[in-house]
Amino acid sequence: MRYGQFDDEQREYVIDRPDTPLPWINYLGTDAYFGIVSNTGGGYSFYRDARLRRLTRYRYNNAPLDLGGRYVYVRDDETGDYWSPSWQPTPERELDDYECRHGLSYTKIASSRGGIRAETLYFAPLNETLEVWRVRVTNNRTKKAELSLFSSVEFCLWDAQDDATNYQRNFNTGQVEVVDGVIYHKTEYRERRDHFAYFGTSAKDDLQGFDTQRETFLGPYRGWDRPLVVENGTAKNEIAHGWQPIGSHHVRVHLEPGETREVVFVLGYAENPKDDKFDPPGSQTINKTRVRPVIDRWLDSAQVQRGFDDLRAYWDQLLGSLTVQTPDGDTNRMVNVWNAYQCLVTFNLSRSTSFYESGIGRGMGFRDSNQDLLGFVHMIPERARERILDIAATQKADGGAYHQYQPLTKRGNNDIGDGFNDDPLWLILGVAAYLRETGDHTFLDEPVPFDNVEGSEAPLYEHLQRSLRYTLDRLGPHGLPLIGRADWNDCLNLNCFSDTPGEPFQTTENASGGVAESVFIAGLFVLAAKELAVIAGLRGQDGEEVVYRAAAEKMAGTITEHGWDGAWFRRAYDFHGTVIGSGENDEGQIFIEPQGICVLGGVGLDDGLAVKALDSVAERLATPHGIVLQQPAYSSYRIELGEISSYPPGYKENAGIFCHTNPWIMIAETMVGNGDRAYDYYRRINPSAREEISETHRTEPYVYAQMIAGRDAPTHGEAKNSWLTGTAAWNFVAITQWILGIRPDFAGLRIDPVLPSGWPGFEATRGFRGATYEITVRGTGARVTYLLVDGERIDGNLVPPAPPGAVVRVEAIRE
Ligand code: BGC
Ligand code: NOJ
């Protein structure tokens, strides 16, 4: 069953009923000002940091779901009937029709009731710190309509954590100011004098009044479903002192039959410069000299339209960097639009803000951000570069990493600390992806500090060397890398032991001293060491190239010796030296991660182990809804394994379909030449291909979710935690670079598709180092044997880089 459909032409997902199984959300903003918006207008906005600079309130975990948002009420002043055109927060008031269109960084919600149609477009213009709501109201009745519009936002008192806990203080601090129809939210302005929010409307003569105190607007003990002010049709013009500041405008709209009126609302954030001459300390009012012109500009309809057109053009340009035409529509729309879009959103927001991430808990992840950039580096290499420098500057001198850093300060986050021993190696893969895409090897000479300490700068290249060294300095009893607190699998906490029966067990925070080892990190090391070897070679550091290759080979040997279980790669050894992910275990016998990453590192490709491991995955882990993380699921909690066994069977790391890992298997299958299997796995978790089972899948059909419940779960096939997940980048890499095979390489663009057997080929356009490649893949052979590059034959599959601006025609022939 579906709740809408894709509009491929417009690049929108069209939801045609409001009661989706879960709020289906979208994102506003592209750079510094962001928000989430659901298909019923729910969500919130923030500037840069969803915890510290939150503009509006939202209540997670609420009943009903998804309450708090950008709501506009329409009131029929002749009958007193009122409703919200976005359905929420007045779901009892039935709509005659409803449609939500989630587009790229904008959302349109339109509906009708009693012959009045209202359509609201929400977007945040490029290079501004504000969002626009453009409301168009149309009278489809045969007689005139006397209407009122009431806008509404509930302000958050900036720090979302404090806002949700510190009531004894916060009930006193809220302050607003209203000048010429603009509501300024200025809590914290007394002491800080540096930031405030504003909420304005284009209505001038029709502006009847405003409200800024929530309980006055709603009426005592009433909810957003029946605000007293809306019910009565008269704003109270009250200025909030403490309690819960809100912003609401009351606008009168008279419409002749067939007439449409446009009313614009602008919600934004402003920051005063530190040495603000306009606004000297001591003044209690906000000086509007700077901000008022910005507000007025965006309240103008023509400017709104221009801003919206610019936003569309921005996305045209970004998505134009790679487009494909394959025989499969689900593949096309994911690659051309939605998967790419999700990669950029994930890059911007990391794991901070979604319907599942509260915007409070997590900063930017070291491993997460490095992987995220694999999915967007081709669209905005400059921002990938910037991100890499930020991440690398948090690396410690011993090569170790803070697990997360704060987006506002860009400093390593001490609360979470370090000891996730895979972290440093991801930096090598992130940098390698950037170099493959851009060819910009001078980047490696960029001076970057360690732990942001001034004076500690070393070339980026040295950071990569220290990343490798970090692993080599921490090998365990079998010569495999120590796992520390955990590796990629946050929940495999193998150093959580208790020496003394009855004593509390060690927590993950102090467990990095143990000797548990990870086959996953070993595989990742092989992959990273080979990348660094190539990079060293390209720098002319031949000695180092040899050393890194030897280190990779040695580690691969250790994997074969101690990490091979007979039919698949083992997962780890715990604190006591007990093997994990082996036929010897009663549960948790086979894990997906080492099967993927070891093959990606090339382990087992020459001796048949890779094929065996992948067959075991197909046999034991693959389900129709995707590949589960491990089997058999842990049926009870095991202190020696930690968080993984805290999840009920089939969820999250305990045998859920952890979608992030599935593309590793897809890629591995292409490496052994099995295009059918790779593509089959790709389709199983492709959200667009799952659209028909939306009632089972439940999250948005246009983006990947972190997890789909595994076969041990009662809700097998149900997705959770959509949007902010490494799944986005890795699936993009799997389909575009390995199945379709358009893969940036150090020396050029490789065209190395490993396609499903029924496919005749496909077409693609790819920007690469400033040139454009128009690619046609044809022929029925297994692999590309030669290329025609602008008609000239080149044996093999590597297209040499053309000068910037060139348009190159590439035919890739599979004989
Ligand atoms: C989750 C992981 C997540 C981690 C974040 C764990 O509870 O299971 O998926 O990466 O929390 O800190
Ligand atoms: C989500 C985390 O963000 C990521 O870093 C981790 O690798 C996976 N969960 C698996 O635990």
mmCIF file of C-alpha atoms and ligand atoms in Angstrom, residues 362 367 404 490-491 643 647 652-653 658 706, ligand 1:
data_model
loop_
_atom_site.group_PDB
_atom_site.id
_atom_site.type_symbol
_atom_site.label_atom_id
_atom_site.label_comp_id
_atom_site.label_asym_id
_atom_site.label_seq_id
_atom_site.Cartn_x
_atom_site.Cartn_y
_atom_site.Cartn_z
ATOM 1 C CA ARG A 362 25.114 13.989 19.156
ATOM 2 C CA ARG A 367 33.792 8.025 11.453
ATOM 3 C CA GLN A 404 32.563 13.294 17.973
ATOM 4 C CA ASP A 490 29.084 0.849 18.499
ATOM 5 C CA CYS A 491 27.277 -1.832 20.397
ATOM 6 C CA GLU A 643 25.011 -3.074 24.204
ATOM 7 C CA TYR A 647 18.384 -4.948 21.962
ATOM 8 C CA LYS A 652 19.343 -2.521 15.623
ATOM 9 C CA GLU A 653 22.727 -4.202 15.977
ATOM 10 C CA PHE A 658 21.409 -2.424 9.638
ATOM 11 C CA GLN A 706 19.240 3.217 9.381
HETATM 12 C C1 BGC B 1 22.930 2.659 18.698
HETATM 13 C C2 BGC B 1 23.907 2.835 17.596
HETATM 14 C C3 BGC B 1 24.355 4.253 17.605
HETATM 15 C C4 BGC B 1 24.868 4.674 18.964
HETATM 16 C C5 BGC B 1 25.142 6.132 18.960
HETATM 17 C C6 BGC B 1 23.568 3.056 19.990
HETATM 18 O O1 BGC B 1 22.644 2.889 20.992
HETATM 19 O O2 BGC B 1 22.507 1.341 18.720
HETATM 20 O O3 BGC B 1 23.310 2.530 16.385
HETATM 21 O O4 BGC B 1 25.428 4.375 16.733
HETATM 22 O O5 BGC B 1 23.942 4.382 19.957
HETATM 23 O O6 BGC B 1 25.818 6.561 20.086
#
